[in-house]
Short mmCIF file of C-alpha atoms in Angstrom, two decimals:
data_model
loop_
_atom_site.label_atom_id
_atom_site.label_comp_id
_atom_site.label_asym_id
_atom_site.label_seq_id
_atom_site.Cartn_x
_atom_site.Cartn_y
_atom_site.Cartn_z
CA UNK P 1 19.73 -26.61 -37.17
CA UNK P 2 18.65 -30.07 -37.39
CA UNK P 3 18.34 -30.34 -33.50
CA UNK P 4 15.47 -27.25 -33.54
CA UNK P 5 13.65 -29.12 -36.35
CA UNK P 6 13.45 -32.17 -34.37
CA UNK P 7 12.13 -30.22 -31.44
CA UNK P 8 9.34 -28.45 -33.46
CA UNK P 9 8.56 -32.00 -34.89
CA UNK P 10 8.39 -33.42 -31.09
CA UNK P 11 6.14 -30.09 -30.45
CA UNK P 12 3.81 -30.58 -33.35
CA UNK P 13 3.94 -34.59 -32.05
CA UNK P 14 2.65 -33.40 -28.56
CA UNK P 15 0.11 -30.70 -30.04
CA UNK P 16 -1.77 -33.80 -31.91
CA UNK P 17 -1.47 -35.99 -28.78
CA UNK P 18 -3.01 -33.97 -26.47
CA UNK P 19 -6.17 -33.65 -28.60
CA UNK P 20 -7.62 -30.49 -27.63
CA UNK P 21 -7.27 -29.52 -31.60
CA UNK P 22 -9.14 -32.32 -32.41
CA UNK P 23 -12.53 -31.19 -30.65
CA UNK P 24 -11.59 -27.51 -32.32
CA UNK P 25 -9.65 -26.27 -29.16
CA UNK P 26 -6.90 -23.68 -29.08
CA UNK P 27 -4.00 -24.04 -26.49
CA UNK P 28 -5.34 -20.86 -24.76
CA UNK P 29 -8.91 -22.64 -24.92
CA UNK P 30 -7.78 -24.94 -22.11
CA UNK P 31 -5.85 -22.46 -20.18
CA UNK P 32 -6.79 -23.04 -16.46
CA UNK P 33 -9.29 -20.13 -15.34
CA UNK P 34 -7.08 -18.83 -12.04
CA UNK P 35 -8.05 -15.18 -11.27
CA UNK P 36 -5.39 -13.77 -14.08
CA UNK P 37 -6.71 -15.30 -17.00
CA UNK P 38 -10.34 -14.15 -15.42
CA UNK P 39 -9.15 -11.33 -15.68
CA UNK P 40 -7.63 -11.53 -19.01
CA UNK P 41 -10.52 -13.25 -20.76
CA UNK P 42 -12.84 -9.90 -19.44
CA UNK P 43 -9.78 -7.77 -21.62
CA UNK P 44 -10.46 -9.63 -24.77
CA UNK P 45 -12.33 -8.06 -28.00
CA UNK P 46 -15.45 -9.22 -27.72
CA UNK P 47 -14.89 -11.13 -31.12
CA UNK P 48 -12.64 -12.49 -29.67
CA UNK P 49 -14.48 -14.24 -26.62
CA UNK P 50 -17.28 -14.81 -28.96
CA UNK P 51 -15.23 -17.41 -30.80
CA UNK P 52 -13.56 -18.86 -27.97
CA UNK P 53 -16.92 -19.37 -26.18
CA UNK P 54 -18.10 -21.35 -29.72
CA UNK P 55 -15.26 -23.32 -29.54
CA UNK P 56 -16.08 -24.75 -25.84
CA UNK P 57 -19.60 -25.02 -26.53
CA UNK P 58 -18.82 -27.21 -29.94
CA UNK P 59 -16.04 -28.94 -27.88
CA UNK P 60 -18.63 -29.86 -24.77
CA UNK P 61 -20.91 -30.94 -27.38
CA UNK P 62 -18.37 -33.11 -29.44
CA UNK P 63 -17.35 -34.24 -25.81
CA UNK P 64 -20.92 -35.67 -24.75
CA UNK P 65 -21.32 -37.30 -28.27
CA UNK P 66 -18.25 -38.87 -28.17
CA UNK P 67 -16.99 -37.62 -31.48
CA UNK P 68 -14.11 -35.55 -32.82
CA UNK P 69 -14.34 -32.93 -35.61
CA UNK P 70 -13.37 -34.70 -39.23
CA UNK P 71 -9.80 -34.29 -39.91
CA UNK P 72 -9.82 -31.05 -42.04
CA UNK P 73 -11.51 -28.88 -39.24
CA UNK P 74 -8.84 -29.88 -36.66
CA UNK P 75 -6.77 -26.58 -35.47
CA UNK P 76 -3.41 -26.79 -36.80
CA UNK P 77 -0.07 -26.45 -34.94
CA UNK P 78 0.62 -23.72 -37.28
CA UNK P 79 -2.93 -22.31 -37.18
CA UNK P 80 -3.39 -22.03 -33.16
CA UNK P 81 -1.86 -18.65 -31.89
CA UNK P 82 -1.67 -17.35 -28.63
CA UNK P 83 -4.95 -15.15 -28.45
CA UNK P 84 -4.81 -14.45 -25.02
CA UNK P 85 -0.92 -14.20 -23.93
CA UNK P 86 -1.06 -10.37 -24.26
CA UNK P 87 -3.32 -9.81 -22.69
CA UNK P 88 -2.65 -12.33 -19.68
CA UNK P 89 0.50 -10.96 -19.67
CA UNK P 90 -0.11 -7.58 -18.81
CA UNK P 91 -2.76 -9.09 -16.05
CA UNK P 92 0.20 -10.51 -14.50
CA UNK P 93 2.12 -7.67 -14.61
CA UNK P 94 0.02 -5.76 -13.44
CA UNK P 95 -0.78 -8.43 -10.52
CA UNK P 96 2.78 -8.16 -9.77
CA UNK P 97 2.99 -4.41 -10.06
CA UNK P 98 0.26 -4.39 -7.41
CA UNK P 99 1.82 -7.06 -5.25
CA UNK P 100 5.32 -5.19 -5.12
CA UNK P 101 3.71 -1.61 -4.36
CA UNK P 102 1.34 -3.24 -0.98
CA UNK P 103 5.10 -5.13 0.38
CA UNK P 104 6.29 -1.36 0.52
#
């Protein structure tokens, strides 16, 4: 028990190091954009994209200034959720369904 608590610690450690969170980033924010998340990102709700799209544009903003968000609007480790695993997941899937049936 006390080695997965030191492992979330060391996870919540490297969340705040990388600093995505503190420009307002998600992890799936700064996914790379290879043709599966493309693809996944055209799946989401548009509410969805909306707010990710806000989120770059105040990050590319925050970026050019120089300046981070103040400390309260940072995303939290426990706050950040993978919005757009499900849907990349079934994109690969899918990707790999494909893939399998042309080998045949």
């Amino acid at each position: 028990a006390g080695g997965g608590r030191m492992i979330d610690r060391l996870r919540k450690w490297y969340y705040n190091a990388a600093g995505f969170n503190k420009l307002g980033l998600m992890r799936d924010d700064t996914l790379h954009e290879d043709d599966d998340v493309k693809e996944a990102l055209k799946r989401l709700p548009e509410h969805l994209y909306n707010e990710r799209v806000f989120r770059i544009k105040r990050a590319l903003d925050l970026s050019l200034k120089h300046q981070i968000l103040p400390k309260d609007q940072w995303v939290k480790y426990e706050e950040d959720h993978h919005y757009l695993e499900p849907y990349l997941k079934e994109v690969v899937r899918e990707r790999r369904e494909r893939e399998a049936w042309n080998k045949k």
